[in-house]
CSV table of N, CA and C in Angstrom, one decimal:
chain,number,residue,atom,x,y,z
A,199,MET,N,-33.3,108.2,60.9
A,199,MET,CA,-32.7,108.6,59.8
A,199,MET,C,-33.6,108.6,58.6
A,200,PRO,N,-33.7,110.0,57.8
A,200,PRO,CA,-34.7,110.0,56.7
A,200,PRO,C,-34.1,109.2,55.6
A,201,LYS,N,-35.1,108.5,54.7
A,201,LYS,CA,-34.9,107.8,53.6
A,201,LYS,C,-34.5,108.6,52.5
A,202,ARG,N,-33.5,108.3,51.6
A,202,ARG,CA,-33.0,109.0,50.5
A,202,ARG,C,-33.9,108.9,49.4
A,203,ILE,N,-34.2,110.0,48.6
A,203,ILE,CA,-35.1,109.9,47.3
A,203,ILE,C,-34.2,110.4,46.3
A,204,LEU,N,-34.2,109.7,45.2
A,204,LEU,CA,-33.4,110.0,44.0
A,204,LEU,C,-34.4,110.0,42.8
A,205,GLN,N,-34.0,110.7,41.8
A,205,GLN,CA,-34.9,110.9,40.4
A,205,GLN,C,-33.9,110.3,39.4
A,206,GLY,N,-34.7,109.5,38.5
A,206,GLY,CA,-34.0,109.1,37.5
A,206,GLY,C,-34.9,108.5,36.2
A,207,VAL,N,-34.2,108.0,35.3
A,207,VAL,CA,-35.1,107.4,34.1
A,207,VAL,C,-34.8,105.9,34.0
A,208,VAL,N,-36.1,105.3,33.7
A,208,VAL,CA,-36.3,104.0,33.7
A,208,VAL,C,-35.5,103.2,32.4
A,209,THR,N,-34.6,102.5,32.4
A,209,THR,CA,-34.0,102.0,31.4
A,209,THR,C,-34.2,100.5,31.1
A,210,SER,N,-34.8,99.9,32.1
A,210,SER,CA,-35.2,98.5,31.8
A,210,SER,C,-36.3,98.0,32.7
A,211,ASN,N,-37.4,97.3,32.0
A,211,ASN,CA,-38.6,96.8,32.9
A,211,ASN,C,-38.8,95.4,32.7
A,212,GLN,N,-37.8,94.6,32.3
A,212,GLN,CA,-37.9,93.3,31.8
A,212,GLN,C,-38.4,92.1,32.8
A,213,ASN,N,-37.8,92.6,34.0
A,213,ASN,CA,-38.1,91.6,35.3
A,213,ASN,C,-39.4,91.9,35.9
A,214,GLU,N,-40.0,90.9,36.3
A,214,GLU,CA,-41.3,91.1,37.0
A,214,GLU,C,-41.1,91.9,38.4
A,215,GLN,N,-41.9,92.9,38.4
A,215,GLN,CA,-41.9,93.8,39.6
A,215,GLN,C,-40.5,94.5,39.9
A,216,THR,N,-39.9,94.7,38.8
A,216,THR,CA,-38.5,95.3,39.0
A,216,THR,C,-38.2,96.2,37.8
A,217,VAL,N,-37.7,97.5,38.0
A,217,VAL,CA,-37.3,98.4,37.2
A,217,VAL,C,-35.8,98.7,37.3
A,218,THR,N,-35.1,99.0,36.3
A,218,THR,CA,-33.8,99.5,36.5
A,218,THR,C,-33.7,101.0,36.2
A,219,VAL,N,-33.3,101.8,37.1
A,219,VAL,CA,-33.5,103.3,37.0
A,219,VAL,C,-32.0,103.9,37.0
A,220,LEU,N,-31.7,104.6,36.0
A,220,LEU,CA,-30.5,105.3,35.7
A,220,LEU,C,-30.6,106.8,36.4
A,221,VAL,N,-29.8,106.8,37.6
A,221,VAL,CA,-29.7,108.2,38.1
A,221,VAL,C,-28.4,109.0,37.7
A,222,GLU,N,-28.6,110.1,37.4
A,222,GLU,CA,-27.4,110.9,37.1
A,222,GLU,C,-27.2,112.0,38.1
A,223,ARG,N,-25.9,112.3,38.6
A,223,ARG,CA,-25.7,113.3,39.4
A,223,ARG,C,-24.5,114.3,38.8
A,224,ARG,N,-24.6,115.5,39.0
A,224,ARG,CA,-23.6,116.6,38.5
A,224,ARG,C,-23.0,117.2,39.6
A,225,PHE,N,-21.7,117.4,39.5
A,225,PHE,CA,-20.9,118.2,40.5
A,225,PHE,C,-19.7,118.8,39.7
A,226,LYS,N,-19.2,119.6,40.4
A,226,LYS,CA,-18.0,120.4,40.0
A,226,LYS,C,-16.8,119.7,40.5
A,227,HIS,N,-15.8,119.4,39.4
A,227,HIS,CA,-14.5,118.7,39.7
A,227,HIS,C,-13.8,119.5,40.8
A,228,PRO,N,-13.2,119.0,41.9
A,228,PRO,CA,-12.5,119.9,42.8
A,228,PRO,C,-11.3,120.6,42.4
A,229,LEU,N,-10.5,120.2,41.5
A,229,LEU,CA,-9.4,120.6,41.0
A,229,LEU,C,-9.7,121.4,39.7
A,230,LEU,N,-10.2,120.8,38.9
A,230,LEU,CA,-10.4,121.4,37.5
A,230,LEU,C,-11.6,122.3,37.3
A,231,GLN,N,-12.5,122.3,38.3
A,231,GLN,CA,-13.8,123.2,38.4
A,231,GLN,C,-14.6,123.0,37.0
A,232,LYS,N,-14.5,121.8,36.6
A,232,LYS,CA,-15.5,121.5,35.4
A,232,LYS,C,-16.5,120.7,35.9
A,233,THR,N,-17.8,120.8,35.2
A,233,THR,CA,-18.9,120.1,35.6
A,233,THR,C,-18.8,118.7,35.1
A,234,VAL,N,-18.9,117.7,36.1
A,234,VAL,CA,-18.8,116.2,35.7
A,234,VAL,C,-20.0,115.7,36.0
A,235,ARG,N,-20.4,114.7,35.0
A,235,ARG,CA,-21.7,114.0,35.0
A,235,ARG,C,-21.4,112.5,35.4
A,236,LYS,N,-21.8,112.0,36.6
A,236,LYS,CA,-21.7,110.6,37.0
A,236,LYS,C,-23.1,110.0,36.9
A,237,SER,N,-23.2,108.7,36.5
A,237,SER,CA,-24.4,107.8,36.6
A,237,SER,C,-24.3,106.6,37.2
A,238,LYS,N,-25.4,106.3,37.8
A,238,LYS,CA,-25.4,104.9,38.5
A,238,LYS,C,-26.7,104.3,38.3
A,239,LYS,N,-26.7,103.0,38.3
A,239,LYS,CA,-28.1,102.4,38.0
A,239,LYS,C,-28.4,101.8,39.3
A,240,TYR,N,-29.9,101.8,39.6
A,240,TYR,CA,-30.4,101.2,40.7
A,240,TYR,C,-31.6,100.3,40.4
A,241,ARG,N,-31.7,99.1,41.1
A,241,ARG,CA,-33.0,98.4,40.8
A,241,ARG,C,-33.9,98.7,41.7
A,242,ALA,N,-35.0,99.0,41.4
A,242,ALA,CA,-36.1,99.4,42.4
A,242,ALA,C,-37.3,98.4,42.0
A,243,HIS,N,-38.2,98.3,43.1
A,243,HIS,CA,-39.3,97.5,43.2
A,243,HIS,C,-40.7,98.4,42.7
A,244,ASP,N,-41.2,97.7,41.6
A,244,ASP,CA,-42.4,98.3,40.9
A,244,ASP,C,-43.5,97.3,41.2
A,245,GLU,N,-44.3,97.5,42.3
A,245,GLU,CA,-45.3,96.7,42.6
A,245,GLU,C,-46.2,96.1,41.5
A,246,HIS,N,-46.8,97.1,40.7
A,246,HIS,CA,-47.8,96.8,39.7
A,246,HIS,C,-47.3,96.8,38.2
A,247,ASN,N,-46.1,96.8,38.0
A,247,ASN,CA,-45.5,96.9,36.7
A,247,ASN,C,-46.2,97.9,35.6
A,248,LYS,N,-46.2,99.1,36.2
A,248,LYS,CA,-46.8,100.2,35.6
A,248,LYS,C,-45.8,101.3,35.0
A,249,PHE,N,-44.4,101.0,35.2
A,249,PHE,CA,-43.5,102.1,34.6
A,249,PHE,C,-42.8,101.3,33.4
A,250,ASN,N,-42.6,102.1,32.3
A,250,ASN,CA,-42.1,101.6,31.1
A,250,ASN,C,-40.6,102.3,30.9
A,251,VAL,N,-39.9,101.9,29.8
A,251,VAL,CA,-38.7,102.4,29.6
A,251,VAL,C,-38.8,103.9,29.1
A,252,GLY,N,-38.0,104.7,29.6
A,252,GLY,CA,-38.0,106.1,29.2
A,252,GLY,C,-38.8,107.0,30.2
A,253,ASP,N,-39.6,106.5,31.1
A,253,ASP,CA,-40.3,107.2,32.3
A,253,ASP,C,-39.3,107.8,33.1
A,254,THR,N,-39.6,109.0,33.6
A,254,THR,CA,-38.9,109.5,34.6
A,254,THR,C,-39.7,109.2,36.1
A,255,VAL,N,-38.9,108.6,37.0
A,255,VAL,CA,-39.4,108.1,38.3
A,255,VAL,C,-38.6,108.7,39.5
A,256,ARG,N,-39.2,108.7,40.5
A,256,ARG,CA,-38.5,108.9,41.9
A,256,ARG,C,-38.6,107.7,42.5
A,257,ILE,N,-37.3,107.3,43.2
A,257,ILE,CA,-37.3,106.1,44.0
A,257,ILE,C,-36.7,106.5,45.4
A,258,GLN,N,-37.2,105.5,46.4
A,258,GLN,CA,-36.8,105.8,47.8
A,258,GLN,C,-36.3,104.5,48.4
A,259,GLU,N,-35.4,104.7,49.2
A,259,GLU,CA,-34.7,103.7,50.0
A,259,GLU,C,-35.6,102.9,50.8
A,260,CYS,N,-35.4,101.4,50.9
A,260,CYS,CA,-36.2,100.8,51.6
A,260,CYS,C,-35.6,99.6,52.1
A,261,ALA,N,-36.2,98.7,53.0
A,261,ALA,CA,-35.6,97.4,53.4
A,261,ALA,C,-35.3,96.7,52.3
A,262,PRO,N,-34.2,95.8,52.3
A,262,PRO,CA,-33.9,94.9,51.2
A,262,PRO,C,-35.2,94.1,50.8
A,263,LYS,N,-35.5,94.1,49.4
A,263,LYS,CA,-36.7,93.2,48.9
A,263,LYS,C,-36.1,92.1,48.3
A,264,SER,N,-34.9,91.8,47.8
A,264,SER,CA,-34.0,90.8,47.1
A,264,SER,C,-32.7,90.9,47.3
A,265,LYS,N,-31.9,90.1,46.7
A,265,LYS,CA,-30.4,90.3,46.6
A,265,LYS,C,-30.0,91.7,46.2
A,266,THR,N,-30.7,92.1,45.2
A,266,THR,CA,-30.2,93.5,44.6
A,266,THR,C,-31.1,94.6,44.7
A,267,LYS,N,-32.3,94.4,45.4
A,267,LYS,CA,-33.3,95.5,45.2
A,267,LYS,C,-33.3,96.1,46.8
A,268,ARG,N,-33.0,97.4,46.8
A,268,ARG,CA,-33.1,98.1,48.0
A,268,ARG,C,-33.8,99.5,48.0
A,269,TRP,N,-34.5,99.6,46.8
A,269,TRP,CA,-35.2,100.8,46.4
A,269,TRP,C,-36.7,100.4,45.9
A,270,GLU,N,-37.7,101.4,46.1
A,270,GLU,CA,-38.8,101.2,45.7
A,270,GLU,C,-39.3,102.5,44.9
A,271,VAL,N,-40.3,102.4,43.7
A,271,VAL,CA,-40.6,103.6,43.2
A,271,VAL,C,-41.7,104.0,43.9
A,272,ILE,N,-41.6,105.5,44.1
A,272,ILE,CA,-42.8,106.1,44.8
A,272,ILE,C,-43.8,106.8,43.9
A,273,ASP,N,-43.2,107.4,42.8
A,273,ASP,CA,-44.1,108.0,41.8
A,273,ASP,C,-43.5,108.5,40.5
A,274,ALA,N,-44.2,108.9,39.5
A,274,ALA,CA,-43.4,109.2,38.3
A,274,ALA,C,-43.1,110.7,38.3
């Protein structure tokens, strides 16, 4: 099964080797036909602490690295 890849914006990098990434998805409401924006935050592994708040990054699914981290940053 292929690993999912998402794109989002870094909202926090205060923890060591971890960034919080806000991923926004847009879809059309099934009944109202209006475009709806939903967002979700993912905690991702950042091996070398090189990403800062505001950076656009791509994250990829991986095996669990900690209690909350199941994603890793692949590039900016």
